[in-house]
């Protein structure tokens, strides 16, 4: 069961020196230090694994700890008074049961282990007794608890169109998790158990792999069976489409590649949306040929409308290579004919992390792949480009970055590529690739960290999806040359961009989705809450873009609505106590012990228990509220037009199909000042199709007609109130319904009898903030 807590700094607290002094200056310009964002997130347990931090595309930050995975959901809430980051924390604990890999019949395995453990040859007995893979529960060493590695899938892979989390524990249990409910995690499939079962069915002999060297009683054979089931790390591919629609799905799949200790690559194909073991389409095993593998990354390249894919594997002794992946079932994908060696030298410098990013080449007007690998204190890079002559490979090392080995590597991929490397002593370097002919040079810049972050030891770094924030897992550094008595572990966040830059990128964004850009949006929210006004330049730019028309109108209206909501909150007086805390009133009495009172006393008592009413709105607040309502009404009308367009295109007979069509038409016609030619034409076609039929909705309690006089709720003549679905505008007459991630709207659950086009509408995000509805 996941645990939940919400982290936010107290309202009215003074900011630390330097955190907001130069908010409007671009941090990366070198004029000011990078700004720190509160709160500092304290961890109850030490971090574990090689890369403990990972940031998902849906703005969730995972931290690998010795007790499990700590997940932090960064929420950009327009209704909050708090200027600091709002973070919802959950935790996925390590399973209590230790994972035991099966290499044969249990009785035979126990006898063989006992024979090797009591062997007179000390080299054999000590190696077996001290092997934690063979003895995960009992042995000379205590069992290992913690997370070895965790990674996020692309967005849109689970039921709520969000990311899946793959977690690998130190005892080699690989599990895929999904947040099926709000802030609650549930395991979907144990891939370690599935792969072990598949190996047992094949008697631990895979085609083309290393053949068995003997019976289970042979130590080499037993080690081979353990090593072929021991995962090192794993990585997700991008979402890809299959050749044909799968049963029960929309045809989309995602691949999860798992690197094993013996060099095997296990590629799992999962059908989307992934719900469990039934959606596992296939499992293929490849041989990498890399000795002592240590790092893995996907290589995905697009050239001339053709997409190529492969797997980059790095080893602990030095080599780095790309392996072809056969993706015959994936539409539009191609692969290499043979492996490509990126670095061949066995120089005993281990590869810790591998990243691959697509970068545009401004000189040759094409796309290239930039492979990055950390090798000790050096950064290995390799530029891959497909030409008519074939695949061109250019590689080299960036030296002089750090005096100690690099412990973490992060890459920001929005607009321009930014590479962040950090060593254990807290030094963080930022690199930007610059093309010079067929080669690449890197512009280096050492980040000036703010007070409270500088001087700490860094265990890992991660960049937010739109490169707005950098997260650091830190512990205390040396004090006067001495180590502290005890270490405290925390996650700190710093802003890499100014709110002005974030607003500019939001205006020119090709994504046109506020939720996908929540990290940039939070920087703008921070500035509006601090200044208590919308930047004049930003407001004028939005107005000019809206007056000029274009396809970004709906997105800009949602952006404007968000700004007015934040501005309205900044003008309100923040509550003195947190809303979730219970009141400290002691004059509460039980209803059974209290004598009935008159109406005046009852009304006085009820008014005392109610929360205090907000103060009367000033002229500025009233103006902002009017602008808010205007923007919300415009967004609602635009969505109603889309819903009615779907009704007109998909209903060949005069059926209501659970959409209150007549009510939507009446709502759009209710305001004479609202004139839209598209609406007039659409309503004319719909009225002809419906003729004079009305198809009213009825209350499920009293069977009275539910009038459509409000777009958010429906009230029958007997006073029964129902919330309306924000996607279909049907009354949600059930005990269960879905809610928007930011509490902006509600939506009903899809029903089995709903046609596909209605289910497609119900899978849409919120119309006001673009966040998922679950």
XYZ file of C-alpha atoms in Angstrom:
774
model
C 0.000 0.000 0.000
C 1.401 3.393 -0.905
C 1.712 6.129 1.670
C 0.766 9.732 0.996
C 1.880 13.110 2.224
C 1.808 16.610 0.775
C 4.887 18.819 0.956
C 4.631 22.601 0.775
C 6.372 25.375 2.642
C 4.304 27.337 5.124
C 2.545 30.417 3.778
C 4.135 33.696 4.654
C 7.590 32.233 5.403
C 10.531 34.387 4.410
C 12.454 32.996 1.440
C 16.083 32.067 1.814
C 18.597 34.672 0.675
C 19.128 34.572 -3.043
C 16.099 32.407 -3.918
C 13.954 35.205 -5.410
C 16.384 38.102 -5.639
C 16.839 37.916 -9.398
C 13.789 35.978 -10.478
C 13.476 37.657 -13.862
C 17.088 37.098 -14.984
C 17.834 33.998 -16.990
C 19.811 31.619 -14.690
C 21.770 30.041 -17.534
C 23.070 33.429 -18.661
C 25.747 33.308 -15.963
C 24.683 36.659 -14.449
C 23.100 35.155 -11.348
C 23.234 31.837 -9.496
C 20.603 29.237 -10.172
C 17.515 29.792 -7.992
C 16.544 27.274 -5.351
C 12.924 26.178 -4.986
C 11.339 25.188 -1.709
C 10.504 22.877 -0.069
C 13.488 20.611 0.566
C 12.160 17.040 0.461
C 13.608 14.948 3.265
C 14.071 11.213 2.748
C 13.598 8.773 5.594
C 16.116 6.306 4.147
C 19.360 6.550 2.188
C 19.271 6.471 -1.582
C 20.403 3.327 -3.375
C 21.268 2.235 -6.881
C 23.478 3.719 -9.567
C 20.987 6.340 -10.830
C 18.635 6.992 -7.890
C 16.658 9.838 -9.506
C 14.323 9.558 -12.503
C 11.829 12.164 -13.773
C 8.826 11.011 -15.795
C 7.116 12.789 -18.666
C 4.012 13.305 -16.488
C 6.019 15.207 -13.833
C 6.661 12.510 -11.256
C 10.046 12.168 -9.646
C 11.122 8.759 -8.341
C 13.904 8.270 -5.808
C 15.408 4.810 -5.278
C 15.921 4.208 -1.547
C 16.858 1.300 0.668
C 13.213 0.993 1.780
C 11.600 1.267 -1.658
C 10.760 3.864 -4.284
C 9.719 7.306 -3.071
C 7.548 8.992 -5.728
C 6.997 12.755 -5.731
C 4.201 14.125 -7.900
C 4.864 17.774 -8.809
C 1.468 19.483 -9.004
C 0.950 22.891 -10.615
C -2.256 23.852 -8.800
C -3.778 27.177 -9.827
C -5.992 27.209 -6.723
C -3.143 27.142 -4.201
C -1.955 30.119 -2.164
C 1.475 28.545 -1.686
C 4.165 29.990 -3.990
C 6.451 27.012 -3.372
C 6.374 23.760 -5.260
C 3.392 21.581 -4.354
C 4.502 17.968 -4.129
C 2.359 14.926 -3.344
C 4.487 12.113 -1.955
C 3.789 8.410 -2.222
C 5.962 5.384 -1.541
C 6.258 1.918 -3.053
C 7.838 -0.273 -0.351
C 10.202 -3.130 -1.025
C 8.304 -6.456 -0.823
C 8.690 -8.252 2.490
C 9.253 -11.572 0.728
C 12.768 -11.982 -0.637
C 12.943 -12.884 -4.325
C 14.482 -16.342 -4.809
C 15.532 -17.209 -8.359
C 14.614 -20.743 -9.377
C 17.264 -22.738 -11.221
C 15.826 -26.220 -10.789
C 13.838 -28.453 -8.409
C 13.931 -26.989 -4.911
C 15.195 -30.169 -3.210
C 17.971 -30.694 -5.745
C 19.052 -27.054 -5.576
C 19.265 -27.195 -1.762
C 21.414 -30.321 -1.885
C 23.756 -28.832 -4.495
C 24.161 -25.582 -2.517
C 24.901 -27.540 0.649
C 27.511 -29.600 -1.183
C 29.295 -26.506 -2.518
C 29.030 -24.626 0.806
C 30.702 -27.500 2.701
C 33.350 -28.110 0.055
C 36.923 -28.460 1.300
C 38.034 -26.164 -1.525
C 37.851 -22.726 0.093
C 37.660 -20.967 -3.269
C 34.427 -22.828 -4.000
C 32.797 -22.724 -0.555
C 33.540 -19.036 0.088
C 32.368 -18.006 -3.375
C 29.046 -19.817 -2.885
C 28.434 -18.718 0.716
C 29.147 -15.046 -0.087
C 27.029 -15.008 -3.260
C 23.876 -13.022 -2.456
C 22.142 -14.098 -5.667
C 22.437 -17.762 -4.712
C 21.680 -17.046 -1.044
C 19.258 -14.088 -0.952
C 17.795 -15.031 2.462
C 20.403 -17.044 4.322
C 24.157 -17.037 4.016
C 27.258 -15.373 5.362
C 25.977 -11.911 4.413
C 22.625 -10.324 5.347
C 19.998 -10.001 2.603
C 20.144 -6.839 0.527
C 17.111 -4.550 0.711
C 16.572 -1.587 -1.538
C 16.120 -0.527 -5.134
C 18.797 -1.162 -7.721
C 17.203 0.780 -10.577
C 13.881 2.366 -11.575
C 12.734 3.945 -14.831
C 9.570 5.523 -16.281
C 7.746 4.562 -19.448
C 6.560 7.157 -21.989
C 3.352 8.982 -21.167
C 0.088 7.299 -22.167
C 0.902 3.694 -21.211
C -1.539 2.988 -18.366
C -5.309 3.196 -18.014
C -5.160 6.890 -17.091
C -2.840 7.801 -19.997
C 0.057 8.305 -17.603
C 3.445 6.627 -17.155
C 4.278 3.142 -15.875
C 7.101 2.627 -13.397
C 9.498 -0.314 -13.706
C 11.314 -1.068 -10.462
C 14.234 -3.461 -9.932
C 15.068 -4.407 -6.345
C 18.493 -5.406 -5.078
C 17.262 -8.992 -4.746
C 16.547 -9.007 -8.535
C 12.742 -8.621 -8.558
C 11.620 -6.653 -11.631
C 8.055 -5.329 -11.296
C 5.938 -2.933 -13.345
C 3.718 -0.576 -11.308
C 0.809 1.664 -12.216
C -1.007 4.372 -10.253
C -4.451 2.985 -11.021
C -6.098 5.105 -8.311
C -5.266 8.601 -7.144
C -1.850 8.519 -5.427
C -1.998 4.749 -5.000
C 0.347 2.248 -6.643
C -0.429 -1.326 -7.591
C 1.888 -3.969 -9.122
C 0.817 -5.131 -12.561
C 3.281 -7.890 -13.411
C 6.391 -9.550 -11.965
C 8.652 -9.947 -14.998
C 11.331 -11.820 -13.056
C 8.859 -14.559 -12.223
C 7.529 -14.656 -15.800
C 11.006 -14.926 -17.311
C 12.039 -17.619 -14.828
C 8.959 -19.653 -15.716
C 9.742 -19.326 -19.423
C 13.311 -20.521 -18.829
C 12.119 -23.529 -16.846
C 9.841 -24.534 -19.697
C 12.832 -24.390 -22.069
C 15.061 -26.197 -19.557
C 17.361 -23.169 -19.323
C 18.584 -23.570 -22.884
C 17.839 -20.648 -25.234
C 18.420 -20.855 -28.978
C 21.688 -19.179 -29.968
C 22.670 -18.553 -26.343
C 25.376 -20.128 -24.248
C 24.586 -23.884 -24.070
C 24.403 -25.772 -20.781
C 27.827 -26.899 -19.581
C 26.527 -29.825 -17.560
C 24.007 -30.901 -14.966
C 22.836 -28.677 -12.104
C 25.471 -30.264 -9.864
C 28.165 -28.493 -11.895
C 29.056 -25.145 -10.301
C 29.552 -23.456 -13.679
C 26.096 -24.572 -14.829
C 24.416 -23.361 -11.661
C 26.143 -19.980 -11.984
C 25.062 -19.761 -15.622
C 21.416 -20.326 -14.656
C 21.584 -17.632 -11.995
C 23.357 -15.092 -14.211
C 20.857 -15.482 -17.041
C 18.050 -14.456 -14.629
C 19.817 -11.587 -12.826
C 18.780 -8.175 -14.248
C 21.295 -5.336 -14.272
C 19.051 -2.498 -15.517
C 16.162 -1.881 -17.918
C 14.912 0.846 -20.259
C 11.627 1.697 -22.011
C 11.282 2.422 -25.702
C 9.005 5.035 -27.218
C 5.363 4.138 -27.877
C 5.096 2.374 -31.232
C 2.223 1.125 -33.393
C 1.786 -2.495 -34.438
C 0.940 -3.743 -37.912
C -2.664 -4.426 -36.966
C -5.026 -3.708 -34.074
C -4.575 -6.026 -31.142
C -7.484 -7.732 -29.444
C -8.911 -5.479 -26.756
C -6.515 -2.613 -27.497
C -5.900 0.253 -29.893
C -2.838 -1.282 -31.548
C -0.196 0.610 -29.567
C 2.667 -1.180 -27.822
C 5.745 -0.297 -25.826
C 8.970 -2.259 -25.412
C 10.861 -2.842 -22.171
C 14.456 -4.020 -22.654
C 16.110 -5.763 -19.692
C 19.875 -6.273 -19.556
C 20.934 -9.479 -17.789
C 24.193 -10.160 -15.979
C 25.350 -12.681 -18.585
C 24.899 -10.160 -21.414
C 21.471 -11.321 -22.612
C 18.901 -8.732 -23.627
C 15.291 -9.612 -22.837
C 12.848 -7.458 -24.836
C 9.258 -7.464 -23.532
C 6.480 -6.192 -25.774
C 3.527 -4.794 -23.798
C 0.148 -3.946 -25.261
C -1.317 -0.542 -24.388
C -3.015 0.417 -22.210
C -1.122 -2.025 -20.014
C -3.263 -3.566 -17.265
C -1.435 -6.730 -16.300
C 0.017 -10.047 -17.352
C -2.582 -10.568 -20.076
C -1.232 -7.577 -22.031
C 2.288 -9.073 -22.366
C 2.456 -9.721 -26.114
C 5.876 -11.346 -26.518
C 9.316 -11.850 -25.003
C 12.477 -12.150 -27.082
C 16.018 -12.836 -25.872
C 19.078 -11.447 -27.687
C 22.781 -11.898 -27.038
C 24.786 -8.694 -26.687
C 28.276 -10.191 -26.573
C 29.393 -7.419 -24.175
C 31.419 -8.797 -21.245
C 30.306 -7.640 -17.778
C 27.414 -5.424 -19.046
C 26.611 -2.412 -16.869
C 24.457 0.134 -18.778
C 21.644 0.161 -21.327
C 19.819 2.698 -23.517
C 17.489 2.693 -26.531
C 18.706 4.081 -29.844
C 15.804 5.459 -31.883
C 16.554 7.339 -35.074
C 14.219 8.836 -37.671
C 15.436 9.583 -41.183
C 13.371 10.167 -44.296
C 10.175 8.994 -42.645
C 11.772 5.718 -41.575
C 12.375 4.937 -37.915
C 15.319 2.802 -36.870
C 15.805 1.258 -33.479
C 18.483 -0.557 -31.550
C 19.899 -1.107 -28.082
C 23.092 0.517 -26.782
C 24.964 -1.626 -24.264
C 27.969 -0.557 -22.220
C 30.260 -2.839 -20.235
C 32.181 -2.598 -16.988
C 35.473 -3.169 -18.824
C 34.990 -0.462 -21.441
C 33.271 -1.460 -24.743
C 30.092 0.236 -25.994
C 28.078 -1.155 -28.913
C 24.677 -0.884 -30.634
C 22.758 -4.115 -31.165
C 20.026 -4.626 -33.783
C 16.535 -5.374 -32.483
C 14.149 -7.280 -34.683
C 10.860 -5.380 -34.655
C 8.922 -7.094 -37.438
C 5.615 -6.660 -35.637
C 6.161 -2.921 -35.167
C 4.832 -0.717 -37.946
C 7.360 1.571 -39.623
C 10.378 0.328 -37.652
C 13.657 -0.894 -39.093
C 16.869 -2.027 -37.467
C 20.561 -2.518 -38.160
C 21.897 -5.505 -40.067
C 24.730 -6.153 -37.626
C 26.075 -4.738 -34.362
C 27.969 -1.431 -34.494
C 30.977 -0.914 -32.244
C 30.969 2.592 -30.756
C 34.003 2.003 -28.498
C 36.096 -1.143 -28.777
C 38.916 -0.580 -26.298
C 38.924 -2.860 -23.240
C 40.557 -0.211 -21.042
C 38.957 -1.321 -17.734
C 37.115 2.012 -17.374
C 33.516 1.041 -16.501
C 30.516 2.528 -18.263
C 28.163 3.752 -15.546
C 25.333 5.414 -17.511
C 24.329 5.595 -21.177
C 21.958 8.168 -22.690
C 20.890 8.710 -26.287
C 19.277 11.893 -27.578
C 18.226 13.097 -31.019
C 19.803 16.439 -31.996
C 19.308 18.520 -35.170
C 22.399 19.222 -37.226
C 22.101 22.885 -38.322
C 24.928 22.547 -40.835
C 23.568 19.581 -42.787
C 19.852 20.237 -42.022
C 19.217 16.725 -40.740
C 18.727 14.813 -37.524
C 21.530 12.990 -35.716
C 21.795 10.741 -32.691
C 24.102 11.740 -29.881
C 25.148 8.862 -27.613
C 26.552 9.844 -24.202
C 28.234 7.508 -21.721
C 29.975 8.225 -18.421
C 33.289 6.401 -18.118
C 34.991 7.258 -14.857
C 35.648 11.025 -14.792
C 35.273 11.224 -18.587
C 32.207 11.757 -20.784
C 32.244 9.565 -23.891
C 30.243 10.874 -26.843
C 29.395 9.372 -30.214
C 27.609 11.108 -33.094
C 25.573 8.835 -35.386
C 24.237 10.012 -38.733
C 22.720 8.022 -41.578
C 23.798 9.155 -45.050
C 23.698 7.642 -48.518
C 27.024 5.988 -47.786
C 25.665 4.317 -44.652
C 25.994 4.941 -40.948
C 28.658 7.502 -40.018
C 30.164 7.173 -36.539
C 32.245 9.909 -34.881
C 33.334 9.512 -31.260
C 35.630 11.011 -28.665
C 35.881 11.837 -24.951
C 35.305 15.062 -23.030
C 38.060 15.273 -20.416
C 38.730 17.678 -17.595
C 35.121 17.870 -16.427
C 35.561 16.392 -12.958
C 38.395 15.359 -10.705
C 36.429 12.347 -9.440
C 34.269 9.799 -11.302
C 30.902 10.991 -12.634
C 28.091 9.604 -10.480
C 25.093 10.808 -12.495
C 24.170 11.996 -15.971
C 20.998 13.858 -17.012
C 19.935 15.233 -20.391
C 17.399 17.993 -21.068
C 15.811 17.537 -24.473
C 13.494 20.519 -25.053
C 14.414 22.924 -27.890
C 18.161 22.617 -27.271
C 20.065 19.742 -25.730
C 21.587 20.418 -22.307
C 23.775 17.765 -20.640
C 24.329 17.755 -16.879
C 27.083 15.714 -15.252
C 27.862 15.620 -11.547
C 30.504 14.056 -9.343
C 30.191 13.007 -5.737
C 31.768 16.214 -4.426
C 28.804 18.279 -5.675
C 30.378 19.771 -8.817
C 27.796 19.960 -11.629
C 28.826 20.750 -15.184
C 26.470 21.814 -17.964
C 27.428 21.018 -21.545
C 25.823 22.131 -24.802
C 26.761 20.437 -28.090
C 28.016 22.716 -30.866
C 28.407 21.325 -34.385
C 31.676 21.967 -36.172
C 31.695 20.135 -39.494
C 31.416 16.410 -38.943
C 32.500 16.748 -35.321
C 30.882 18.068 -32.172
C 32.372 20.319 -29.540
C 30.833 20.976 -26.162
C 30.419 24.366 -24.536
C 31.095 23.806 -20.839
C 29.678 25.765 -17.927
C 29.945 25.041 -14.231
C 26.647 25.599 -12.429
C 26.759 28.018 -9.525
C 24.497 26.356 -6.991
C 22.577 28.441 -4.411
C 23.188 28.463 -0.685
C 22.029 25.260 0.946
C 22.853 23.188 -2.138
C 26.438 24.199 -2.721
C 28.875 22.144 -0.694
C 26.604 19.086 -0.452
C 27.538 15.678 -1.743
C 25.388 14.745 -4.730
C 24.175 11.175 -5.224
C 22.204 11.795 -8.413
C 20.571 14.417 -10.649
C 17.512 14.478 -12.901
C 16.033 17.092 -15.256
C 12.314 17.841 -15.546
C 10.645 17.025 -18.906
C 10.866 20.602 -20.213
C 14.229 21.405 -18.575
C 12.701 23.845 -16.092
C 14.005 22.183 -12.917
C 17.028 20.180 -11.842
C 16.515 17.733 -8.963
C 19.484 16.722 -6.806
C 19.699 13.892 -4.268
C 22.104 15.290 -1.683
C 23.696 14.584 1.695
C 25.863 16.745 3.939
C 29.391 17.440 2.816
C 32.521 17.769 4.908
C 32.490 20.277 7.758
C 35.967 21.637 8.523
C 37.394 18.597 6.775
C 35.425 16.102 8.879
C 32.524 13.813 8.031
C 29.246 14.384 9.898
C 28.257 11.966 12.648
C 25.075 10.980 10.757
C 23.888 11.712 7.259
C 20.472 13.060 6.306
C 19.287 12.472 2.770
C 17.104 14.916 0.875
C 15.992 15.928 -2.602
C 16.473 19.581 -3.544
C 15.180 21.352 -6.638
C 16.618 24.359 -8.439
C 15.153 26.363 -11.313
C 17.158 26.259 -14.532
C 15.052 28.893 -16.299
C 13.475 32.215 -15.453
C 9.683 32.719 -15.524
C 10.106 35.027 -18.523
C 11.799 32.269 -20.526
C 9.195 29.739 -19.371
C 6.344 32.020 -20.517
C 7.999 32.509 -23.904
C 8.355 28.758 -24.399
C 4.747 28.179 -23.323
C 3.494 30.680 -25.907
C 5.474 29.105 -28.740
C 5.018 25.505 -27.644
C 4.181 22.926 -30.325
C 2.750 20.620 -27.624
C -0.269 22.829 -26.782
C -0.910 20.915 -23.586
C -0.666 22.619 -20.209
C -0.280 19.401 -18.226
C 2.650 18.189 -20.341
C 4.379 21.523 -19.578
C 3.562 21.726 -15.883
C 7.178 22.442 -14.901
C 7.293 25.540 -17.129
C 3.806 26.496 -15.988
C 4.858 26.368 -12.349
C 7.574 28.963 -12.946
C 4.956 31.333 -14.397
C 2.652 30.610 -11.435
C 5.525 31.430 -9.086
C 6.015 34.872 -10.674
C 2.295 35.759 -10.756
C 1.853 34.820 -7.101
C 4.890 36.872 -6.119
C 4.059 39.986 -8.184
C 0.240 39.722 -7.793
C -0.176 40.570 -11.463
C 0.186 38.965 -14.871
C 3.254 40.229 -16.754
C 2.143 42.922 -19.166
C 4.155 41.539 -22.049
C 2.725 38.058 -21.576
C -0.869 39.307 -21.478
C -0.384 41.455 -24.577
C 1.221 38.543 -26.449
C -1.710 36.243 -25.639
C -4.237 38.887 -26.710
C -2.436 39.517 -29.993
C -2.219 35.811 -30.781
C -5.915 35.306 -29.993
C -6.952 38.278 -32.120
C -4.902 36.945 -35.016
C -6.684 33.568 -34.954
C -4.909 30.329 -35.770
C -4.976 26.769 -34.528
C -3.617 27.575 -31.049
C -6.722 29.456 -29.923
C -8.078 26.773 -27.566
C -4.661 26.266 -25.957
C -4.159 29.999 -25.429
C -7.616 30.346 -23.876
C -6.742 27.591 -21.378
C -3.435 29.326 -20.687
C -5.279 32.609 -20.087
C -7.742 30.870 -17.764
C -4.843 29.453 -15.772
C -3.226 32.875 -15.410
C -6.459 34.497 -14.203
C -6.986 31.698 -11.670
C -3.497 32.181 -10.254
C -3.949 35.952 -10.201
C -7.269 35.601 -8.372
C -5.615 33.387 -5.758
C -2.783 35.887 -5.291
C -5.337 38.592 -4.451
C -7.026 36.444 -1.818
C -5.984 36.353 1.808
C -4.229 33.084 2.561
C -5.867 30.995 5.320
C -4.136 31.153 8.692
C -4.271 27.359 9.105
C -3.906 24.534 6.650
C -7.241 23.376 5.260
C -6.642 19.725 5.993
C -6.072 20.274 9.714
C -9.040 19.623 12.036
C -10.435 22.564 13.947
C -9.505 22.963 17.601
C -13.045 23.670 18.785
C -13.764 22.018 22.143
C -17.404 23.006 22.504
C -18.676 20.101 20.448
C -21.364 17.964 22.081
C -22.988 14.783 21.002
C -26.397 15.079 19.369
C -27.791 12.444 21.773
C -26.754 14.468 24.865
C -28.093 17.753 23.519
C -31.688 18.879 24.007
C -33.479 20.110 20.875
C -32.978 23.807 20.357
C -34.927 26.408 18.497
C -34.378 27.491 14.961
C -32.319 30.525 15.957
C -29.994 28.486 18.159
C -29.615 25.808 15.503
C -28.797 28.373 12.840
C -26.298 30.046 15.146
C -24.605 26.725 15.871
C -24.456 25.753 12.197
C -22.988 29.113 11.289
C -20.313 28.670 13.956
C -19.201 25.334 12.549
C -19.075 26.562 8.955
C -15.816 27.904 7.554
C -15.589 31.693 7.538
C -16.944 33.380 4.448
C -14.380 35.168 2.273
C -14.216 38.911 2.543
C -16.070 40.993 0.019
C -14.333 41.222 -3.297
C -12.636 44.439 -4.246
C -12.956 46.029 -7.689
C -9.778 44.353 -8.948
C -10.851 40.940 -7.664
C -14.267 41.344 -9.259
C -12.640 42.234 -12.568
C -10.318 39.235 -12.432
C -13.252 36.981 -11.488
C -15.220 38.249 -14.497
C -12.248 37.553 -16.777
C -11.950 34.078 -15.249
C -15.609 33.276 -15.901
C -15.374 34.605 -19.454
C -12.366 32.400 -20.242
C -13.987 29.353 -18.630
C -17.212 29.930 -20.582
C -15.274 30.227 -23.839
C -13.407 26.968 -23.194
C -16.702 25.238 -22.336
C -18.364 26.412 -25.549
C -15.442 25.282 -27.671
C -15.591 21.806 -26.153
C -19.374 21.671 -26.641
C -18.799 22.357 -30.329
C -16.420 19.380 -30.529
C -18.882 17.091 -28.742
C -21.765 18.128 -31.008
C -19.547 17.619 -34.045
C -18.877 14.043 -32.902
C -22.616 13.536 -32.351
C -23.400 14.719 -35.861
C -20.723 12.544 -37.491
C -21.341 9.327 -35.565
C -25.126 9.041 -35.081
C -26.905 7.883 -38.193
C -30.214 7.447 -36.383
C -32.047 9.863 -34.125
C -30.689 8.571 -30.846
C -29.363 10.599 -27.966
C -26.512 8.107 -27.294
C -26.142 9.361 -23.715
C -25.207 12.873 -24.938
C -27.725 15.631 -23.989
C -27.698 17.003 -27.522
C -30.785 19.207 -27.210
C -29.490 20.667 -23.948
C -26.107 21.520 -25.483
C -27.785 23.203 -28.436
C -29.970 25.230 -26.110
C -26.975 26.262 -23.999
C -25.092 27.522 -27.060
C -28.171 29.448 -28.219
C -28.982 30.901 -24.789
C -26.793 34.006 -25.165
C -27.825 36.267 -28.084
C -24.476 38.099 -27.875
C -22.599 34.887 -28.643
C -22.296 34.727 -32.422
C -20.299 31.970 -34.046
C -20.954 31.016 -37.655
C -19.623 27.487 -37.148
C -22.058 26.978 -34.266
C -24.967 28.267 -36.324
C -24.232 25.887 -39.202
C -23.654 22.906 -36.871
C -26.854 23.496 -34.899
C -28.824 23.795 -38.127
C -27.647 20.357 -39.259
C -28.329 18.839 -35.841
C -31.864 20.264 -35.626
C -32.663 18.730 -39.012
C -31.286 15.392 -37.878
C -33.128 15.350 -34.547
C -36.340 16.756 -36.043
C -38.522 17.600 -33.019
C -37.286 14.916 -30.666
C -35.754 16.099 -27.378
C -34.370 12.937 -25.677
C -34.469 14.368 -22.126
C -32.458 13.004 -19.196
C -34.336 11.598 -16.201
C -33.357 11.572 -12.558
C -32.577 8.022 -11.434
C -34.133 8.658 -8.001
C -37.510 10.202 -8.844
C -37.705 9.806 -12.643
C -38.237 13.535 -13.128
C -36.724 15.379 -16.101
C -33.243 16.816 -15.580
C -33.173 20.224 -17.270
C -29.962 21.460 -18.898
C -29.693 24.896 -17.301
C -26.075 24.587 -16.089
C -23.029 22.997 -17.697
C -21.581 21.648 -14.415
C -24.616 20.313 -12.555
C -28.171 19.154 -13.064
C -31.029 19.615 -10.551
C -34.428 17.987 -10.970
C -37.709 19.489 -9.726
C -37.438 17.500 -6.481
C -34.043 19.002 -5.656
C -31.848 16.010 -6.493
C -28.496 17.391 -7.631
C -26.142 15.550 -9.983
C -22.747 16.642 -11.298
C -22.390 16.772 -15.057
C -19.583 15.029 -16.921
C -17.192 17.689 -18.238
C -16.483 15.589 -21.354
C -19.948 14.449 -22.455
C -22.090 16.784 -20.276
C -24.251 13.872 -19.218
C -25.379 13.805 -15.579
C -23.175 11.469 -13.510
C -25.917 9.491 -11.769
C -23.704 6.954 -10.045
C -21.770 6.676 -6.819
C -18.457 6.474 -8.668
C -17.109 8.974 -11.133
C -13.710 10.202 -12.223
C -12.133 13.494 -11.215
C -9.628 15.719 -12.946
C -6.097 15.602 -11.571
C -6.288 19.274 -10.500
C -9.910 18.998 -9.265
C -11.205 21.160 -12.136
C -13.922 18.841 -13.395
C -15.523 15.410 -13.118
C -16.281 12.766 -15.731
C -18.259 9.558 -15.780
C -16.800 6.099 -16.336
C -17.127 4.531 -19.798
C -19.900 1.929 -19.974
C -19.734 -1.327 -21.941
C -22.689 -0.246 -24.098
C -21.054 3.057 -25.057
C -19.951 3.254 -28.704
C -16.280 3.698 -29.523
C -16.567 7.406 -30.300
C -18.028 8.134 -26.853
C -15.287 6.074 -25.190
C -12.782 8.122 -27.161
C -14.310 11.351 -25.806
C -14.254 9.962 -22.264
C -10.509 9.239 -22.568
C -9.798 12.909 -23.307
C -8.026 15.098 -20.718
C -9.671 17.883 -18.756
C -11.003 20.693 -20.929
C -9.759 23.394 -18.533
C -6.219 22.312 -17.557
C -5.340 19.375 -19.897
C -4.613 17.099 -16.926
C -5.680 13.423 -16.952
C -9.034 12.384 -15.509
C -8.921 9.255 -13.368
